[in-house]
Amino acid sequence: MTVTLDLARPRADVPAADARTNLAGLSREALRAVLAGSGVAAPEKARMRAGQLWRWIHHYGATSFEPMSDIAKEARAALAERFVVERPQIVERQVSKDGTRKWLIRFAPGIEAETVFIPEVAASRGQGALCVSSQVGCTLNCTFCHTGTQPLVRNLTAAEIVAQVQVARDDLGEWPSPREDRKLSNVVFMGMGEPLYNLDNVAEAIDILADNEGIGISRRRITVSTSGVVPEIKSLGERTQAMLAISLHATSDLLRDELVPINRRYPIAELMAAIRSYPGLSNAKRVTFEYVMLKGVNDSPADAKALVRLISGIPAKINLIPFNPWPGSPYECSDRRAIEAFAEIVNRAGYAAPIRRPRGRDILAACGQLKSESEKLRASARRKPTAEA
Ligand code: SAH
Ligand code: SF4
């Protein structure tokens, strides 16, 4: 007889330590609905109460009801009986010698993902991008990416995506949400996972992050990177108005099939057609092509020329990313000279082609180095505790 315990869920026979609902990452609509349904606020008051809570949570960064001074004391006590305003647990926090910060966040037992804050080097007034994860692990397995070696555990919820921004803000001391000169000025969906395989939650999280009475990060400062989930690209633009980044990395199907295997399903011609019709694309709103520089694989002058031909006519910039190695990675980073020669060809064709400075390599926080120890539980371990003959 074997007994399997589900570690990822509370056991049915043990009361959960805290069954109160966490309000910290709910959308406005969900917040209203939860309040209205709870009896804590009379239905006609639920809308107003939700508005108050929204500002405390998303503008002031409150993590309890106590400071909510415009809500009567008894009402706060009633809220605290049913609800919490909580952050997930931070398992590990690392700071690189270049100022990059990385948090390993536990959202639930066995559900961990990494978030990275990258301060801009040249910025005089703060400014930096937060690189958030959209999934724990990834279903895809691009051959140069560390996350790709971790099978998908699960999608992150909108609240869990928003929590990554809240955790970073707590650590940066950036509450109440400043209107200008922000340290956390941009959000990029370039952490773990493929955001377009979790578009509902990504879109809801963007709505929460962009709300002007809360965190208020402009949609122009939110970038979603995809390896090329073609059928979702248009929908991403329509639903989020976010900036689009495409992990291109190769200009022929032969090579891209190998490096970015989703290319076998959605080949380059289909990908380029989807990009060309991305809603709102213009010279003021360019697509970013990410191109990882792999020595002897995709970094020749001929590759650069092919890239220029491929993207011809698309308002674009090209981010050249020196390959970041990880334990056991099968590639080497291109030589500096090769990267510069590549950039020069792309530049001369009229496209900005900045060479990304690797950031946070010493703490494995750079592009493509993220991974957590979370593992997908086997089907047998996911079932409720049972005794099997
Ligand atoms: N899944 C999405 C977003 C996360 S990856 C996507 O693939 O677009 C963020 C970027 O880092 C992608 O462009 C990815 O191709 C790149 N990347 C992955 N591994 C890398 C590595 N080892 N070195 C440099 N860039 C890498
Ligand atoms: Fe997944 Fe993106 Fe890594 Fe590819 S590069 S394995 S899509 S996270």
Tab-separated table of C-alpha atoms and ligand atoms in Angstrom:
chain	number	residue	atom	x	y	z
A	1	MET	CA	0.000	0.000	0.000
A	2	THR	CA	1.321	3.439	-0.851
A	3	VAL	CA	0.103	6.758	0.446
A	4	THR	CA	0.718	9.785	-1.725
A	5	LEU	CA	0.545	13.248	-0.258
A	6	ASP	CA	-0.109	16.299	-2.329
A	7	LEU	CA	2.446	18.816	-1.147
A	8	ALA	CA	1.206	21.573	-3.419
A	9	ARG	CA	-2.275	21.801	-1.887
A	10	PRO	CA	-3.566	21.996	1.638
A	11	ARG	CA	-4.750	18.629	2.874
A	12	ALA	CA	-8.503	18.389	3.074
A	13	ASP	CA	-8.405	16.996	6.614
A	14	VAL	CA	-6.212	19.767	8.034
A	15	PRO	CA	-7.797	23.231	8.290
A	16	ALA	CA	-5.805	25.781	6.305
A	17	ALA	CA	-3.785	28.036	8.596
A	18	ASP	CA	-5.382	31.098	7.034
A	19	ALA	CA	-8.370	30.731	4.778
A	20	ARG	CA	-8.814	34.481	4.363
A	21	THR	CA	-8.834	35.780	0.783
A	22	ASN	CA	-5.841	37.858	-0.270
A	23	LEU	CA	-7.010	41.108	-1.877
A	24	ALA	CA	-3.532	42.326	-2.883
A	25	GLY	CA	-3.572	41.351	-6.565
A	26	LEU	CA	-7.255	41.305	-7.476
A	27	SER	CA	-8.533	43.325	-10.407
A	28	ARG	CA	-10.936	46.180	-9.636
A	29	GLU	CA	-13.886	44.082	-10.776
A	30	ALA	CA	-12.827	41.080	-8.707
A	31	LEU	CA	-12.260	43.280	-5.675
A	32	ARG	CA	-15.752	44.732	-5.985
A	33	ALA	CA	-17.308	41.322	-6.500
A	34	VAL	CA	-15.503	39.764	-3.532
A	35	LEU	CA	-16.530	42.616	-1.248
A	36	ALA	CA	-20.124	42.598	-2.451
A	37	GLY	CA	-20.342	38.845	-2.008
A	38	SER	CA	-18.797	38.803	1.448
A	39	GLY	CA	-21.342	40.848	3.318
A	40	VAL	CA	-18.514	42.972	4.741
A	41	ALA	CA	-19.669	45.938	2.703
A	42	ALA	CA	-23.327	46.541	1.886
A	43	PRO	CA	-23.878	46.077	-1.864
A	44	GLU	CA	-24.368	49.820	-2.424
A	45	LYS	CA	-21.109	50.496	-0.559
A	46	ALA	CA	-19.018	47.801	-2.197
A	47	ARG	CA	-17.990	50.010	-5.110
A	48	MET	CA	-16.810	52.834	-2.861
A	49	ARG	CA	-15.057	50.444	-0.488
A	50	ALA	CA	-13.311	48.751	-3.415
A	51	GLY	CA	-12.097	52.157	-4.618
A	52	GLN	CA	-10.648	52.952	-1.200
A	53	LEU	CA	-8.959	49.575	-0.905
A	54	TRP	CA	-7.630	49.883	-4.414
A	55	ARG	CA	-5.761	53.095	-3.603
A	56	TRP	CA	-4.384	51.748	-0.364
A	57	ILE	CA	-3.169	48.557	-2.001
A	58	HIS	CA	-1.923	49.833	-5.340
A	59	HIS	CA	-0.978	53.433	-4.643
A	60	TYR	CA	0.216	53.236	-1.038
A	61	GLY	CA	1.401	49.619	-1.064
A	62	ALA	CA	-0.487	48.740	2.125
A	63	THR	CA	0.039	45.217	3.454
A	64	SER	CA	-2.578	45.396	6.205
A	65	PHE	CA	-5.855	47.195	6.854
A	66	GLU	CA	-4.500	49.197	9.791
A	67	PRO	CA	-3.168	52.235	7.905
A	68	MET	CA	-6.377	52.635	5.879
A	69	SER	CA	-7.388	55.772	7.734
A	70	ASP	CA	-10.389	56.675	5.580
A	71	ILE	CA	-12.089	53.396	6.501
A	72	ALA	CA	-13.776	53.300	9.921
A	73	LYS	CA	-12.060	51.209	12.570
A	74	GLU	CA	-14.906	48.703	12.871
A	75	ALA	CA	-15.038	48.286	9.112
A	76	ARG	CA	-11.293	47.623	9.057
A	77	ALA	CA	-11.700	44.989	11.741
A	78	ALA	CA	-14.509	43.365	9.769
A	79	LEU	CA	-12.319	43.330	6.658
A	80	ALA	CA	-9.418	41.775	8.570
A	81	GLU	CA	-11.646	38.926	9.715
A	82	ARG	CA	-12.344	37.865	6.166
A	83	PHE	CA	-9.430	39.154	4.140
A	84	VAL	CA	-5.693	39.812	4.083
A	85	VAL	CA	-3.477	42.077	2.007
A	86	GLU	CA	-0.344	40.007	1.733
A	87	ARG	CA	2.856	39.488	-0.185
A	88	PRO	CA	4.078	36.061	-1.182
A	89	GLN	CA	7.109	34.696	0.630
A	90	ILE	CA	10.551	35.788	-0.522
A	91	VAL	CA	12.730	32.700	-0.378
A	92	GLU	CA	15.940	34.348	-1.500
A	93	ARG	CA	17.126	37.843	-2.344
A	94	GLN	CA	20.389	38.470	-4.143
A	95	VAL	CA	22.083	41.681	-5.202
A	96	SER	CA	24.651	41.662	-8.002
A	97	LYS	CA	27.780	43.772	-7.891
A	98	ASP	CA	26.262	45.779	-10.773
A	99	GLY	CA	23.149	46.619	-8.708
A	100	THR	CA	20.818	44.067	-10.324
A	101	ARG	CA	18.494	42.501	-7.749
A	102	LYS	CA	16.905	39.092	-7.957
A	103	TRP	CA	14.175	37.613	-5.806
A	104	LEU	CA	13.105	34.000	-5.664
A	105	ILE	CA	9.446	34.168	-4.711
A	106	ARG	CA	7.310	31.321	-3.341
A	107	PHE	CA	3.703	31.817	-4.360
A	108	ALA	CA	2.475	28.569	-2.897
A	109	PRO	CA	4.158	25.398	-1.677
A	110	GLY	CA	6.353	24.170	-4.537
A	111	ILE	CA	5.485	27.124	-6.787
A	112	GLU	CA	8.526	29.386	-7.069
A	113	ALA	CA	9.687	31.839	-9.717
A	114	GLU	CA	12.334	34.503	-10.110
A	115	THR	CA	11.975	38.239	-10.653
A	116	VAL	CA	14.842	40.560	-11.551
A	117	PHE	CA	15.250	44.328	-11.214
A	118	ILE	CA	17.768	45.851	-13.614
A	119	PRO	CA	18.678	49.478	-12.825
A	120	GLU	CA	19.676	51.484	-15.870
A	121	VAL	CA	23.376	52.222	-15.755
A	122	ALA	CA	23.221	55.666	-17.284
A	123	ALA	CA	20.083	56.857	-15.520
A	124	SER	CA	20.705	59.801	-13.262
A	125	ARG	CA	17.274	59.692	-11.635
A	126	GLY	CA	16.768	56.040	-10.876
A	127	GLN	CA	14.928	54.204	-13.671
A	128	GLY	CA	15.070	50.536	-14.229
A	129	ALA	CA	13.191	47.601	-15.626
A	130	LEU	CA	11.579	44.831	-13.662
A	131	CYS	CA	11.760	41.517	-15.465
A	132	VAL	CA	8.754	39.459	-14.380
A	133	SER	CA	7.947	35.788	-14.833
A	134	SER	CA	4.652	34.646	-16.310
A	135	GLN	CA	5.004	30.910	-15.740
A	136	VAL	CA	6.928	28.587	-13.453
A	137	GLY	CA	9.106	26.758	-15.980
A	138	CYS	CA	8.228	26.762	-19.682
A	139	THR	CA	6.615	24.321	-22.101
A	140	LEU	CA	9.043	25.360	-24.811
A	141	ASN	CA	12.667	24.404	-24.887
A	142	CYS	CA	14.782	26.881	-26.728
A	143	THR	CA	18.203	25.295	-26.739
A	144	PHE	CA	20.092	28.315	-25.354
A	145	CYS	CA	17.714	29.066	-22.459
A	146	HIS	CA	18.058	27.840	-18.892
A	147	THR	CA	14.337	28.212	-18.148
A	148	GLY	CA	13.689	25.902	-21.094
A	149	THR	CA	15.309	23.049	-19.151
A	150	GLN	CA	12.627	23.340	-16.456
A	151	PRO	CA	9.316	21.752	-17.467
A	152	LEU	CA	6.215	23.860	-16.984
A	153	VAL	CA	4.891	23.630	-13.429
A	154	ARG	CA	2.017	26.033	-13.904
A	155	ASN	CA	0.901	29.427	-15.150
A	156	LEU	CA	1.163	32.293	-12.688
A	157	THR	CA	-2.099	34.063	-11.863
A	158	ALA	CA	-2.574	37.774	-12.519
A	159	ALA	CA	-2.240	38.376	-8.763
A	160	GLU	CA	1.054	36.489	-8.708
A	161	ILE	CA	2.399	38.551	-11.599
A	162	VAL	CA	1.340	41.788	-9.877
A	163	ALA	CA	2.884	40.532	-6.617
A	164	GLN	CA	6.297	40.514	-8.309
A	165	VAL	CA	6.007	44.257	-8.896
A	166	GLN	CA	4.771	44.800	-5.342
A	167	VAL	CA	7.678	42.824	-3.868
A	168	ALA	CA	10.175	44.822	-5.923
A	169	ARG	CA	8.514	48.091	-4.928
A	170	ASP	CA	8.674	47.112	-1.244
A	171	ASP	CA	12.377	46.422	-1.571
A	172	LEU	CA	13.083	49.588	-3.563
A	173	GLY	CA	11.119	51.656	-1.039
A	174	GLU	CA	8.886	52.960	-3.798
A	175	TRP	CA	5.496	53.537	-2.137
A	176	PRO	CA	3.353	55.540	-2.493
A	177	SER	CA	3.567	55.135	-6.206
A	178	PRO	CA	5.505	58.174	-7.528
A	179	ARG	CA	4.242	59.933	-10.645
A	180	GLU	CA	7.716	60.613	-12.040
A	181	ASP	CA	11.372	59.799	-11.520
A	182	ARG	CA	10.550	56.223	-10.720
A	183	LYS	CA	13.153	53.618	-9.958
A	184	LEU	CA	10.874	50.896	-11.272
A	185	SER	CA	9.972	52.657	-14.505
A	186	ASN	CA	9.421	49.718	-16.871
A	187	VAL	CA	8.079	46.197	-16.713
A	188	VAL	CA	9.258	43.545	-19.135
A	189	PHE	CA	7.735	40.083	-19.422
A	190	MET	CA	11.113	38.489	-20.040
A	191	GLY	CA	11.452	36.308	-16.977
A	192	MET	CA	10.494	32.672	-16.782
A	193	GLY	CA	7.899	31.330	-19.155
A	194	GLU	CA	6.100	32.160	-22.377
A	195	PRO	CA	3.645	35.009	-21.664
A	196	LEU	CA	1.464	34.307	-24.695
A	197	TYR	CA	0.674	30.858	-23.330
A	198	ASN	CA	-0.785	32.665	-20.307
A	199	LEU	CA	-2.333	35.646	-22.043
A	200	ASP	CA	-5.502	35.943	-19.932
A	201	ASN	CA	-3.512	36.366	-16.739
A	202	VAL	CA	-0.847	38.537	-18.383
A	203	ALA	CA	-3.527	40.870	-19.790
A	204	GLU	CA	-5.293	41.115	-16.434
A	205	ALA	CA	-2.003	41.833	-14.662
A	206	ILE	CA	-1.218	44.586	-17.178
A	207	ASP	CA	-4.630	46.164	-16.546
A	208	ILE	CA	-3.860	46.231	-12.822
A	209	LEU	CA	-0.312	47.564	-13.247
A	210	ALA	CA	-1.357	50.279	-15.703
A	211	ASP	CA	-4.296	51.575	-13.638
A	212	ASN	CA	-3.767	55.276	-13.034
A	213	GLU	CA	-5.130	55.228	-9.517
A	214	GLY	CA	-2.649	52.555	-8.574
A	215	ILE	CA	0.814	51.599	-9.717
A	216	GLY	CA	0.163	53.489	-12.932
A	217	ILE	CA	2.907	52.161	-15.189
A	218	SER	CA	2.119	53.331	-18.703
A	219	ARG	CA	1.343	50.591	-21.213
A	220	ARG	CA	4.128	52.080	-23.344
A	221	ARG	CA	6.522	51.072	-20.604
A	222	ILE	CA	5.332	47.490	-20.471
A	223	THR	CA	6.919	45.064	-22.922
A	224	VAL	CA	5.821	41.511	-23.567
A	225	SER	CA	8.372	39.187	-25.128
A	226	THR	CA	7.325	36.105	-27.038
A	227	SER	CA	9.191	33.298	-28.717
A	228	GLY	CA	6.570	33.512	-31.479
A	229	VAL	CA	3.126	32.233	-30.473
A	230	VAL	CA	1.704	33.594	-33.722
A	231	PRO	CA	-2.054	33.127	-33.096
A	232	GLU	CA	-1.915	35.248	-29.907
A	233	ILE	CA	0.164	38.189	-31.134
A	234	LYS	CA	-2.698	40.291	-32.474
A	235	SER	CA	-4.783	39.581	-29.416
A	236	LEU	CA	-1.902	40.694	-27.182
A	237	GLY	CA	-1.880	44.073	-28.905
A	238	GLU	CA	-5.636	44.490	-28.839
A	239	ARG	CA	-6.038	43.495	-25.212
A	240	THR	CA	-2.996	45.156	-23.642
A	241	GLN	CA	-1.572	47.834	-25.982
A	242	ALA	CA	1.774	46.682	-24.621
A	243	MET	CA	5.039	46.944	-26.505
A	244	LEU	CA	5.947	43.808	-28.424
A	245	ALA	CA	9.289	42.012	-28.318
A	246	ILE	CA	10.046	38.990	-30.458
A	247	SER	CA	12.736	36.447	-29.661
A	248	LEU	CA	13.943	35.991	-33.223
A	249	HIS	CA	17.524	34.684	-32.901
A	250	ALA	CA	17.686	33.265	-36.440
A	251	THR	CA	16.606	34.316	-39.913
A	252	SER	CA	16.185	30.931	-41.590
A	253	ASP	CA	13.629	28.296	-40.655
A	254	LEU	CA	16.372	25.692	-40.711
A	255	LEU	CA	18.279	27.336	-37.869
A	256	ARG	CA	15.275	28.768	-36.006
A	257	ASP	CA	13.636	25.325	-35.964
A	258	GLU	CA	16.642	24.185	-33.990
A	259	LEU	CA	17.141	27.172	-31.643
A	260	VAL	CA	13.508	28.124	-31.023
A	261	PRO	CA	11.549	24.908	-31.621
A	262	ILE	CA	8.139	26.652	-31.640
A	263	ASN	CA	9.267	27.785	-35.099
A	264	ARG	CA	8.371	24.326	-36.412
A	265	ARG	CA	4.742	25.122	-35.637
A	266	TYR	CA	4.799	28.814	-36.602
A	267	PRO	CA	7.543	29.393	-39.165
A	268	ILE	CA	9.247	32.711	-39.828
A	269	ALA	CA	6.983	33.866	-42.690
A	270	GLU	CA	3.876	33.522	-40.487
A	271	LEU	CA	5.644	35.205	-37.591
A	272	MET	CA	6.676	38.190	-39.711
A	273	ALA	CA	3.137	38.578	-41.066
A	274	ALA	CA	1.751	38.638	-37.506
A	275	ILE	CA	4.324	41.227	-36.442
A	276	ARG	CA	3.563	43.459	-39.403
A	277	SER	CA	-0.071	43.583	-38.376
A	278	TYR	CA	0.574	44.172	-34.656
A	279	PRO	CA	-1.979	46.776	-33.569
A	280	GLY	CA	-0.511	50.252	-33.139
A	281	LEU	CA	2.864	49.474	-34.666
A	282	SER	CA	4.515	52.700	-35.850
A	283	ASN	CA	7.793	54.559	-35.742
A	284	ALA	CA	6.789	55.773	-32.309
A	285	LYS	CA	5.884	52.256	-31.215
A	286	ARG	CA	8.444	49.879	-32.586
A	287	VAL	CA	8.729	46.164	-32.187
A	288	THR	CA	11.914	44.938	-30.516
A	289	PHE	CA	13.653	41.963	-32.024
A	290	GLU	CA	15.804	40.064	-29.567
A	291	TYR	CA	18.761	38.305	-31.061
A	292	VAL	CA	21.036	36.208	-28.862
A	293	MET	CA	24.618	36.159	-30.099
A	294	LEU	CA	25.836	32.562	-30.336
A	295	LYS	CA	29.397	32.037	-31.450
A	296	GLY	CA	29.654	30.439	-34.895
A	297	VAL	CA	25.899	29.760	-34.965
A	298	ASN	CA	24.044	32.955	-35.938
A	299	ASP	CA	26.623	35.750	-35.687
A	300	SER	CA	28.195	36.154	-39.146
A	301	PRO	CA	27.979	39.268	-41.370
A	302	ALA	CA	25.802	37.195	-43.726
A	303	ASP	CA	23.409	36.554	-40.824
A	304	ALA	CA	23.278	40.299	-40.126
A	305	LYS	CA	22.440	41.046	-43.755
A	306	ALA	CA	19.745	38.376	-43.796
A	307	LEU	CA	18.257	39.935	-40.661
A	308	VAL	CA	18.091	43.358	-42.265
A	309	ARG	CA	16.347	41.895	-45.326
A	310	LEU	CA	13.882	39.973	-43.203
A	311	ILE	CA	12.688	42.928	-41.136
A	312	SER	CA	12.734	45.408	-43.978
A	313	GLY	CA	9.894	47.923	-43.648
A	314	ILE	CA	9.003	47.007	-40.045
A	315	PRO	CA	9.380	49.808	-37.471
A	316	ALA	CA	11.868	47.990	-35.273
A	317	LYS	CA	14.905	48.015	-33.081
A	318	ILE	CA	17.166	45.051	-32.551
A	319	ASN	CA	18.482	44.084	-29.137
A	320	LEU	CA	21.667	42.108	-29.519
A	321	ILE	CA	22.000	39.945	-26.436
A	322	PRO	CA	25.396	38.427	-25.723
A	323	PHE	CA	24.675	34.814	-24.830
A	324	ASN	CA	24.602	34.267	-21.078
A	325	PRO	CA	25.995	30.889	-20.141
A	326	TRP	CA	24.415	28.654	-17.511
A	327	PRO	CA	25.543	25.362	-15.988
A	328	GLY	CA	25.748	22.843	-18.835
A	329	SER	CA	24.772	25.256	-21.609
A	330	PRO	CA	25.761	24.026	-25.063
A	331	TYR	CA	26.833	27.372	-26.621
A	332	GLU	CA	29.475	30.040	-26.326
A	333	CYS	CA	28.943	33.764	-26.539
A	334	SER	CA	30.105	35.430	-29.761
A	335	ASP	CA	33.340	37.427	-29.644
A	336	ARG	CA	32.982	41.109	-28.973
A	337	ARG	CA	34.340	41.908	-32.447
A	338	ALA	CA	31.761	39.693	-34.129
A	339	ILE	CA	28.947	41.326	-32.152
A	340	GLU	CA	30.166	44.804	-33.031
A	341	ALA	CA	30.496	43.945	-36.725
A	342	PHE	CA	26.974	42.509	-36.652
A	343	ALA	CA	25.628	45.660	-34.949
A	344	GLU	CA	27.382	47.857	-37.481
A	345	ILE	CA	25.653	46.164	-40.435
A	346	VAL	CA	22.238	46.446	-38.786
A	347	ASN	CA	22.904	50.057	-37.792
A	348	ARG	CA	23.931	51.033	-41.294
A	349	ALA	CA	20.629	49.689	-42.566
A	350	GLY	CA	18.907	52.261	-40.356
A	351	TYR	CA	17.961	50.199	-37.303
A	352	ALA	CA	19.050	50.865	-33.755
A	353	ALA	CA	20.953	47.784	-32.633
A	354	PRO	CA	22.095	48.262	-29.046
A	355	ILE	CA	24.310	45.545	-27.607
A	356	ARG	CA	22.791	44.593	-24.273
A	357	ARG	CA	25.214	44.757	-21.418
A	358	PRO	CA	24.921	41.512	-19.530
A	359	ARG	CA	23.521	42.336	-16.111
A	360	GLY	CA	23.532	40.296	-12.950
A	361	ARG	CA	25.474	37.380	-14.450
A	362	ASP	CA	27.189	36.776	-11.097
A	363	ILE	CA	23.844	35.923	-9.488
A	364	LEU	CA	22.442	34.077	-12.567
A	365	ALA	CA	19.965	36.903	-13.110
A	366	ALA	CA	20.766	37.709	-16.741
A	367	CYS	CA	18.533	36.894	-19.728
A	368	GLY	CA	17.906	33.205	-20.045
A	369	GLN	CA	19.583	32.255	-16.756
A	370	LEU	CA	16.458	32.074	-14.610
A	371	LYS	CA	15.249	28.811	-13.223
A	372	SER	CA	13.679	27.618	-9.990
A	373	GLU	CA	13.752	24.272	-8.280
A	374	SER	CA	9.968	23.867	-8.563
A	375	GLU	CA	9.095	20.614	-10.207
A	376	LYS	CA	5.851	19.455	-11.622
A	377	LEU	CA	4.414	16.878	-9.301
A	378	ARG	CA	3.686	13.610	-10.957
A	379	ALA	CA	0.014	12.932	-11.590
A	380	SER	CA	-0.020	10.405	-8.792
A	381	ALA	CA	1.281	12.996	-6.324
A	382	ARG	CA	-1.297	15.565	-7.398
A	383	ARG	CA	-4.268	13.472	-6.396
A	384	LYS	CA	-5.853	14.115	-3.023
A	385	PRO	CA	-4.339	12.028	-0.256
A	386	THR	CA	-5.503	8.519	-0.935
A	387	ALA	CA	-4.607	5.068	0.102
A	388	GLU	CA	-3.903	2.889	-2.893
A	389	ALA	CA	-3.905	-0.854	-2.838
B	1	SAH	N1	9.604	33.239	-23.256
B	1	SAH	C1	9.704	34.562	-23.713
B	1	SAH	C2	10.192	35.555	-22.673
B	1	SAH	C3	11.313	35.151	-21.750
B	1	SAH	S1	12.959	34.977	-22.345
B	1	SAH	C4	10.593	34.627	-24.919
B	1	SAH	O1	11.258	33.643	-25.229
B	1	SAH	O2	10.593	35.657	-25.583
B	1	SAH	C5	13.665	36.616	-22.456
B	1	SAH	C6	14.743	36.723	-23.545
B	1	SAH	O3	15.992	36.134	-23.159
B	1	SAH	C7	14.322	36.022	-24.825
B	1	SAH	O4	14.604	36.808	-25.928
B	1	SAH	C8	15.194	34.802	-24.802
B	1	SAH	O5	15.339	34.271	-26.087
B	1	SAH	C9	16.476	35.354	-24.240
B	1	SAH	N2	17.389	34.326	-23.738
B	1	SAH	C10	17.081	33.085	-23.320
B	1	SAH	N3	18.198	32.430	-22.923
B	1	SAH	C11	19.220	33.282	-23.079
B	1	SAH	C12	20.624	33.195	-22.796
B	1	SAH	N4	21.147	32.110	-22.261
B	1	SAH	N5	21.392	34.264	-23.065
B	1	SAH	C13	20.838	35.400	-23.571
B	1	SAH	N6	19.534	35.543	-23.845
B	1	SAH	C14	18.729	34.489	-23.604
B	2	SF4	FE1	10.672	29.476	-22.819
B	2	SF4	FE2	11.413	31.940	-23.680
B	2	SF4	FE3	13.213	30.273	-22.580
B	2	SF4	FE4	12.216	29.734	-25.001
B	2	SF4	S1	13.497	31.525	-24.425
B	2	SF4	S2	12.488	28.257	-23.329
B	2	SF4	S3	10.122	30.446	-24.767
B	2	SF4	S4	11.466	31.163	-21.562
